């Protein structure tokens, strides 16, 4: 359609296969049936890039993949976006994936935009009850077995009791319970019978949740 020469097309295939870590000599003439699910998804991504479009729409491209393949492809998309400077509109029902990939997130409900912002902005200031509920049910489901103590042990929160807070939680409940409090409080005190009280802010919680997306998926898959 773009009337490229055969040589230009061959060079573009080589360039794109190299970009996603697939050996051009090995994969150039492979049939789709000879590729794994992760390899097929990589080819799908670079096929969309082949004609060098300004805007790329990706509609839940990784929903059927296993956790390790999905995590790797998320990293590939982030690296490609940084390298190629393309605008990518990425549709997903997975809030973890949205945080991992999105510079800006648009939360929609039955075709209506409820809120647009960075992950930090949406967590700090959910626009309405729908966004709050979506965060509470959609974001932390992979954290169900992690307790607030996990944040303390991994140095994600400040070990001080000086900052003012209007809510408190002890270290034993799951991270989900802390997220519920964070919908209405910017700073929450974490108490522990054997340790100094700590303070956790929304920024710290966002940083923790984002950092856990890939590590938890890879650990559970292995």
PDB file of C-alpha atoms in Angstrom:
ATOM      1  CA  UNK A   1       0.000   0.000   0.000  1.00  0.00           C
ATOM      2  CA  UNK A   2       2.896   2.365   0.687  1.00  0.00           C
ATOM      3  CA  UNK A   3       4.622   1.252  -2.528  1.00  0.00           C
ATOM      4  CA  UNK A   4       7.885   0.367  -0.812  1.00  0.00           C
ATOM      5  CA  UNK A   5      10.523  -1.577  -2.700  1.00  0.00           C
ATOM      6  CA  UNK A   6      11.187  -5.216  -1.758  1.00  0.00           C
ATOM      7  CA  UNK A   7      14.525  -4.157  -0.301  1.00  0.00           C
ATOM      8  CA  UNK A   8      12.873  -1.500   1.884  1.00  0.00           C
ATOM      9  CA  UNK A   9      10.323  -4.026   3.125  1.00  0.00           C
ATOM     10  CA  UNK A  10      13.032  -6.592   3.891  1.00  0.00           C
ATOM     11  CA  UNK A  11      15.023  -4.003   5.831  1.00  0.00           C
ATOM     12  CA  UNK A  12      11.933  -2.948   7.785  1.00  0.00           C
ATOM     13  CA  UNK A  13      11.177  -6.568   8.737  1.00  0.00           C
ATOM     14  CA  UNK A  14      14.764  -7.011   9.923  1.00  0.00           C
ATOM     15  CA  UNK A  15      14.628  -3.794  11.944  1.00  0.00           C
ATOM     16  CA  UNK A  16      11.347  -4.663  13.649  1.00  0.00           C
ATOM     17  CA  UNK A  17      12.255  -8.273  14.462  1.00  0.00           C
ATOM     18  CA  UNK A  18      15.493  -7.040  16.042  1.00  0.00           C
ATOM     19  CA  UNK A  19      13.490  -4.519  18.058  1.00  0.00           C
ATOM     20  CA  UNK A  20      11.530  -7.234  19.883  1.00  0.00           C
ATOM     21  CA  UNK A  21      14.410  -9.671  20.236  1.00  0.00           C
ATOM     22  CA  UNK A  22      13.481 -12.117  17.458  1.00  0.00           C
ATOM     23  CA  UNK A  23      16.348 -13.242  15.178  1.00  0.00           C
ATOM     24  CA  UNK A  24      15.401 -12.082  11.638  1.00  0.00           C
ATOM     25  CA  UNK A  25      17.207 -15.003   9.993  1.00  0.00           C
ATOM     26  CA  UNK A  26      15.286 -17.449  12.199  1.00  0.00           C
ATOM     27  CA  UNK A  27      11.832 -15.860  12.189  1.00  0.00           C
ATOM     28  CA  UNK A  28      11.522 -14.058   8.839  1.00  0.00           C
ATOM     29  CA  UNK A  29       9.885 -17.002   7.052  1.00  0.00           C
ATOM     30  CA  UNK A  30       8.165 -18.717   9.983  1.00  0.00           C
ATOM     31  CA  UNK A  31       4.479 -19.601   9.712  1.00  0.00           C
ATOM     32  CA  UNK A  32       2.104 -18.382  12.429  1.00  0.00           C
ATOM     33  CA  UNK A  33       1.495 -21.988  13.515  1.00  0.00           C
ATOM     34  CA  UNK A  34       5.218 -22.340  14.241  1.00  0.00           C
ATOM     35  CA  UNK A  35       5.227 -19.483  16.779  1.00  0.00           C
ATOM     36  CA  UNK A  36       4.474 -19.602  20.480  1.00  0.00           C
ATOM     37  CA  UNK A  37       1.716 -17.405  21.909  1.00  0.00           C
ATOM     38  CA  UNK A  38       4.224 -14.824  23.127  1.00  0.00           C
ATOM     39  CA  UNK A  39       6.018 -14.782  19.780  1.00  0.00           C
ATOM     40  CA  UNK A  40       2.712 -14.299  17.952  1.00  0.00           C
ATOM     41  CA  UNK A  41       1.920 -11.313  20.158  1.00  0.00           C
ATOM     42  CA  UNK A  42       5.355  -9.799  19.486  1.00  0.00           C
ATOM     43  CA  UNK A  43       4.771 -10.185  15.748  1.00  0.00           C
ATOM     44  CA  UNK A  44       1.348  -8.584  16.165  1.00  0.00           C
ATOM     45  CA  UNK A  45       2.891  -5.566  17.867  1.00  0.00           C
ATOM     46  CA  UNK A  46       5.586  -4.995  15.258  1.00  0.00           C
ATOM     47  CA  UNK A  47       3.137  -5.662  12.408  1.00  0.00           C
ATOM     48  CA  UNK A  48       1.154  -2.684  13.704  1.00  0.00           C
ATOM     49  CA  UNK A  49       4.396  -0.669  13.638  1.00  0.00           C
ATOM     50  CA  UNK A  50       5.435  -1.781  10.148  1.00  0.00           C
ATOM     51  CA  UNK A  51       4.094   1.239   8.262  1.00  0.00           C
ATOM     52  CA  UNK A  52       5.357   3.671  10.945  1.00  0.00           C
ATOM     53  CA  UNK A  53       1.957   5.056  12.047  1.00  0.00           C
ATOM     54  CA  UNK A  54       1.737   8.071  14.358  1.00  0.00           C
ATOM     55  CA  UNK A  55      -0.933   6.494  16.592  1.00  0.00           C
ATOM     56  CA  UNK A  56      -1.353   2.822  17.509  1.00  0.00           C
ATOM     57  CA  UNK A  57      -4.503   1.268  19.012  1.00  0.00           C
ATOM     58  CA  UNK A  58      -3.958  -1.880  21.098  1.00  0.00           C
ATOM     59  CA  UNK A  59      -7.223  -3.458  22.252  1.00  0.00           C
ATOM     60  CA  UNK A  60      -6.479  -5.871  25.136  1.00  0.00           C
ATOM     61  CA  UNK A  61      -3.631  -7.495  23.181  1.00  0.00           C
ATOM     62  CA  UNK A  62      -2.232  -9.558  26.080  1.00  0.00           C
ATOM     63  CA  UNK A  63      -5.416 -10.791  27.775  1.00  0.00           C
ATOM     64  CA  UNK A  64      -5.003 -14.435  26.695  1.00  0.00           C
ATOM     65  CA  UNK A  65      -1.323 -14.791  27.592  1.00  0.00           C
ATOM     66  CA  UNK A  66       0.303 -16.531  30.541  1.00  0.00           C
ATOM     67  CA  UNK A  67       1.674 -14.208  33.283  1.00  0.00           C
ATOM     68  CA  UNK A  68       5.336 -14.406  32.222  1.00  0.00           C
ATOM     69  CA  UNK A  69       4.631 -13.740  28.520  1.00  0.00           C
ATOM     70  CA  UNK A  70       2.274 -10.915  29.449  1.00  0.00           C
ATOM     71  CA  UNK A  71       4.832  -9.314  31.747  1.00  0.00           C
ATOM     72  CA  UNK A  72       7.593  -9.532  29.125  1.00  0.00           C
ATOM     73  CA  UNK A  73       5.391  -8.046  26.417  1.00  0.00           C
ATOM     74  CA  UNK A  74       4.379  -5.187  28.698  1.00  0.00           C
ATOM     75  CA  UNK A  75       8.065  -4.400  29.107  1.00  0.00           C
ATOM     76  CA  UNK A  76       8.533  -4.640  25.335  1.00  0.00           C
ATOM     77  CA  UNK A  77       5.716  -2.152  24.716  1.00  0.00           C
ATOM     78  CA  UNK A  78       7.153   0.321  27.244  1.00  0.00           C
ATOM     79  CA  UNK A  79      10.621   0.059  25.690  1.00  0.00           C
ATOM     80  CA  UNK A  80       9.233   0.407  22.161  1.00  0.00           C
ATOM     81  CA  UNK A  81       7.202   3.445  23.125  1.00  0.00           C
ATOM     82  CA  UNK A  82      10.247   5.126  24.685  1.00  0.00           C
ATOM     83  CA  UNK A  83      12.381   4.277  21.670  1.00  0.00           C
ATOM     84  CA  UNK A  84       9.934   5.095  18.878  1.00  0.00           C
ATOM     85  CA  UNK A  85       8.024   7.940  20.580  1.00  0.00           C
ATOM     86  CA  UNK A  86       4.652   6.697  19.337  1.00  0.00           C
ATOM     87  CA  UNK A  87       1.269   7.509  20.832  1.00  0.00           C
ATOM     88  CA  UNK A  88      -0.278   4.221  21.976  1.00  0.00           C
ATOM     89  CA  UNK A  89      -3.935   3.946  23.006  1.00  0.00           C
ATOM     90  CA  UNK A  90      -4.007   0.765  25.080  1.00  0.00           C
ATOM     91  CA  UNK A  91      -7.347  -0.733  26.115  1.00  0.00           C
ATOM     92  CA  UNK A  92      -7.350  -2.994  29.185  1.00  0.00           C
ATOM     93  CA  UNK A  93      -9.638  -4.087  32.019  1.00  0.00           C
ATOM     94  CA  UNK A  94      -6.589  -4.763  34.196  1.00  0.00           C
ATOM     95  CA  UNK A  95      -5.710  -1.821  36.444  1.00  0.00           C
ATOM     96  CA  UNK A  96      -2.305  -3.376  37.125  1.00  0.00           C
ATOM     97  CA  UNK A  97      -1.565  -3.264  33.403  1.00  0.00           C
ATOM     98  CA  UNK A  98      -2.828   0.313  33.135  1.00  0.00           C
ATOM     99  CA  UNK A  99      -0.458   1.437  35.905  1.00  0.00           C
ATOM    100  CA  UNK A 100       2.432  -0.495  34.409  1.00  0.00           C
ATOM    101  CA  UNK A 101       1.995   0.915  30.888  1.00  0.00           C
ATOM    102  CA  UNK A 102       0.066   4.155  31.019  1.00  0.00           C
ATOM    103  CA  UNK A 103       1.451   7.682  31.175  1.00  0.00           C
ATOM    104  CA  UNK A 104      -2.181   8.745  31.517  1.00  0.00           C
ATOM    105  CA  UNK A 105      -5.138   6.536  32.386  1.00  0.00           C
ATOM    106  CA  UNK A 106      -8.731   7.041  31.279  1.00  0.00           C
ATOM    107  CA  UNK A 107     -11.297   5.227  33.447  1.00  0.00           C
ATOM    108  CA  UNK A 108     -14.499   4.534  31.504  1.00  0.00           C
ATOM    109  CA  UNK A 109     -17.917   3.252  32.530  1.00  0.00           C
ATOM    110  CA  UNK A 110     -20.372   2.075  29.854  1.00  0.00           C
ATOM    111  CA  UNK A 111     -18.792   4.328  27.245  1.00  0.00           C
ATOM    112  CA  UNK A 112     -18.617   7.376  29.516  1.00  0.00           C
ATOM    113  CA  UNK A 113     -15.323   8.886  30.695  1.00  0.00           C
ATOM    114  CA  UNK A 114     -15.268   8.975  34.498  1.00  0.00           C
ATOM    115  CA  UNK A 115     -11.730  10.281  35.037  1.00  0.00           C
ATOM    116  CA  UNK A 116      -8.479  10.943  33.176  1.00  0.00           C
ATOM    117  CA  UNK A 117      -5.110  11.353  34.869  1.00  0.00           C
ATOM    118  CA  UNK A 118      -1.891   9.714  35.943  1.00  0.00           C
ATOM    119  CA  UNK A 119      -2.053   6.703  38.261  1.00  0.00           C
ATOM    120  CA  UNK A 120      -0.997   8.943  41.149  1.00  0.00           C
ATOM    121  CA  UNK A 121      -3.696  11.525  40.381  1.00  0.00           C
ATOM    122  CA  UNK A 122      -6.448   8.917  40.146  1.00  0.00           C
ATOM    123  CA  UNK A 123      -5.445   7.208  43.375  1.00  0.00           C
ATOM    124  CA  UNK A 124      -5.018  10.502  45.225  1.00  0.00           C
ATOM    125  CA  UNK A 125      -8.233  12.081  43.953  1.00  0.00           C
ATOM    126  CA  UNK A 126     -10.768   9.520  42.609  1.00  0.00           C
ATOM    127  CA  UNK A 127     -13.428  11.535  40.815  1.00  0.00           C
ATOM    128  CA  UNK A 128     -16.460   9.614  42.117  1.00  0.00           C
ATOM    129  CA  UNK A 129     -17.665   6.425  43.791  1.00  0.00           C
ATOM    130  CA  UNK A 130     -17.326   4.394  40.585  1.00  0.00           C
ATOM    131  CA  UNK A 131     -13.603   5.198  40.313  1.00  0.00           C
ATOM    132  CA  UNK A 132     -13.094   4.445  44.014  1.00  0.00           C
ATOM    133  CA  UNK A 133     -14.798   1.066  43.659  1.00  0.00           C
ATOM    134  CA  UNK A 134     -12.886   0.272  40.483  1.00  0.00           C
ATOM    135  CA  UNK A 135      -9.596   0.971  42.231  1.00  0.00           C
ATOM    136  CA  UNK A 136     -10.551  -1.071  45.266  1.00  0.00           C
ATOM    137  CA  UNK A 137     -11.681  -4.109  43.270  1.00  0.00           C
ATOM    138  CA  UNK A 138      -9.541  -3.877  40.152  1.00  0.00           C
ATOM    139  CA  UNK A 139      -6.137  -2.702  41.301  1.00  0.00           C
ATOM    140  CA  UNK A 140      -5.012  -4.817  44.203  1.00  0.00           C
ATOM    141  CA  UNK A 141      -6.436  -8.289  43.540  1.00  0.00           C
ATOM    142  CA  UNK A 142      -2.907  -9.661  43.165  1.00  0.00           C
ATOM    143  CA  UNK A 143      -2.100  -8.299  46.639  1.00  0.00           C
ATOM    144  CA  UNK A 144      -4.722 -10.280  48.544  1.00  0.00           C
ATOM    145  CA  UNK A 145      -2.145 -12.243  50.537  1.00  0.00           C
ATOM    146  CA  UNK A 146       0.215  -9.292  51.150  1.00  0.00           C
ATOM    147  CA  UNK A 147      -0.175  -7.452  54.431  1.00  0.00           C
ATOM    148  CA  UNK A 148       0.627  -3.875  55.328  1.00  0.00           C
ATOM    149  CA  UNK A 149       3.706  -5.259  57.106  1.00  0.00           C
ATOM    150  CA  UNK A 150       5.076  -6.112  53.648  1.00  0.00           C
ATOM    151  CA  UNK A 151       5.369  -2.389  52.885  1.00  0.00           C
ATOM    152  CA  UNK A 152       7.296  -1.842  56.116  1.00  0.00           C
ATOM    153  CA  UNK A 153       9.633  -4.772  55.523  1.00  0.00           C
ATOM    154  CA  UNK A 154      10.479  -3.516  52.029  1.00  0.00           C
ATOM    155  CA  UNK A 155      11.008   0.124  53.089  1.00  0.00           C
ATOM    156  CA  UNK A 156       8.128   1.565  51.094  1.00  0.00           C
ATOM    157  CA  UNK A 157       6.813   3.714  53.927  1.00  0.00           C
ATOM    158  CA  UNK A 158       8.332   6.291  56.243  1.00  0.00           C
ATOM    159  CA  UNK A 159       9.391   5.109  59.682  1.00  0.00           C
ATOM    160  CA  UNK A 160       8.192   8.145  61.586  1.00  0.00           C
ATOM    161  CA  UNK A 161       5.178   9.155  63.608  1.00  0.00           C
ATOM    162  CA  UNK A 162       5.670  12.916  63.165  1.00  0.00           C
ATOM    163  CA  UNK A 163       3.430  13.482  60.134  1.00  0.00           C
ATOM    164  CA  UNK A 164      -0.241  14.262  60.850  1.00  0.00           C
ATOM    165  CA  UNK A 165      -2.783  11.589  59.975  1.00  0.00           C
ATOM    166  CA  UNK A 166      -6.544  11.206  60.354  1.00  0.00           C
ATOM    167  CA  UNK A 167      -6.675   7.414  60.048  1.00  0.00           C
ATOM    168  CA  UNK A 168      -4.699   4.450  61.277  1.00  0.00           C
ATOM    169  CA  UNK A 169      -4.320   0.736  60.568  1.00  0.00           C
ATOM    170  CA  UNK A 170      -2.210  -1.967  62.137  1.00  0.00           C
ATOM    171  CA  UNK A 171       0.367  -3.992  60.199  1.00  0.00           C
ATOM    172  CA  UNK A 172      -1.574  -7.262  59.991  1.00  0.00           C
ATOM    173  CA  UNK A 173      -4.471  -6.505  57.568  1.00  0.00           C
ATOM    174  CA  UNK A 174      -4.015  -6.997  53.789  1.00  0.00           C
ATOM    175  CA  UNK A 175      -2.852  -4.201  51.527  1.00  0.00           C
ATOM    176  CA  UNK A 176      -6.427  -4.059  50.186  1.00  0.00           C
ATOM    177  CA  UNK A 177      -7.615  -2.626  53.507  1.00  0.00           C
ATOM    178  CA  UNK A 178      -4.975   0.102  53.337  1.00  0.00           C
ATOM    179  CA  UNK A 179      -6.106   1.018  49.834  1.00  0.00           C
ATOM    180  CA  UNK A 180      -9.676   1.411  51.084  1.00  0.00           C
ATOM    181  CA  UNK A 181      -8.464   3.910  53.686  1.00  0.00           C
ATOM    182  CA  UNK A 182      -6.355   5.720  51.114  1.00  0.00           C
ATOM    183  CA  UNK A 183      -9.452   6.562  49.070  1.00  0.00           C
ATOM    184  CA  UNK A 184     -10.386   9.073  51.783  1.00  0.00           C
ATOM    185  CA  UNK A 185      -7.103   9.837  53.599  1.00  0.00           C
ATOM    186  CA  UNK A 186      -3.837  11.162  52.182  1.00  0.00           C
ATOM    187  CA  UNK A 187      -1.720   9.832  55.079  1.00  0.00           C
ATOM    188  CA  UNK A 188      -2.407   6.759  57.197  1.00  0.00           C
ATOM    189  CA  UNK A 189      -0.590   5.763  60.376  1.00  0.00           C
ATOM    190  CA  UNK A 190       0.531   2.119  60.569  1.00  0.00           C
ATOM    191  CA  UNK A 191       0.790   0.800  64.109  1.00  0.00           C
ATOM    192  CA  UNK A 192       2.623  -2.295  65.313  1.00  0.00           C
ATOM    193  CA  UNK A 193       2.985  -3.584  68.849  1.00  0.00           C
ATOM    194  CA  UNK A 194       6.695  -4.362  68.500  1.00  0.00           C
ATOM    195  CA  UNK A 195       7.807  -1.570  66.157  1.00  0.00           C
ATOM    196  CA  UNK A 196       7.770   2.201  65.889  1.00  0.00           C
ATOM    197  CA  UNK A 197       4.658   3.647  64.232  1.00  0.00           C
ATOM    198  CA  UNK A 198       4.999   4.409  60.518  1.00  0.00           C
ATOM    199  CA  UNK A 199       3.279   6.739  58.085  1.00  0.00           C
ATOM    200  CA  UNK A 200       2.245   5.791  54.557  1.00  0.00           C
ATOM    201  CA  UNK A 201       1.245   8.346  51.922  1.00  0.00           C
ATOM    202  CA  UNK A 202      -0.718   7.822  48.725  1.00  0.00           C
ATOM    203  CA  UNK A 203       2.441   8.434  46.673  1.00  0.00           C
ATOM    204  CA  UNK A 204       4.243   5.666  48.558  1.00  0.00           C
ATOM    205  CA  UNK A 205       1.339   3.267  48.096  1.00  0.00           C
ATOM    206  CA  UNK A 206       1.191   3.960  44.340  1.00  0.00           C
ATOM    207  CA  UNK A 207       4.935   3.361  44.086  1.00  0.00           C
ATOM    208  CA  UNK A 208       4.577   0.083  45.974  1.00  0.00           C
ATOM    209  CA  UNK A 209       1.649  -1.179  43.874  1.00  0.00           C
ATOM    210  CA  UNK A 210       3.374  -0.309  40.602  1.00  0.00           C
ATOM    211  CA  UNK A 211       6.611  -2.004  41.702  1.00  0.00           C
ATOM    212  CA  UNK A 212       4.775  -5.199  42.588  1.00  0.00           C
ATOM    213  CA  UNK A 213       3.040  -5.706  39.241  1.00  0.00           C
ATOM    214  CA  UNK A 214       5.856  -7.496  37.443  1.00  0.00           C
ATOM    215  CA  UNK A 215       7.589  -9.098  40.422  1.00  0.00           C
ATOM    216  CA  UNK A 216       4.395 -10.727  41.713  1.00  0.00           C
ATOM    217  CA  UNK A 217       3.370 -12.017  38.284  1.00  0.00           C
ATOM    218  CA  UNK A 218       6.791 -13.541  37.613  1.00  0.00           C
ATOM    219  CA  UNK A 219       7.010 -15.071  41.079  1.00  0.00           C
ATOM    220  CA  UNK A 220       3.559 -16.669  40.863  1.00  0.00           C
ATOM    221  CA  UNK A 221       4.226 -18.044  37.384  1.00  0.00           C
ATOM    222  CA  UNK A 222       7.573 -19.577  38.309  1.00  0.00           C
TER     223      UNK A 222
END
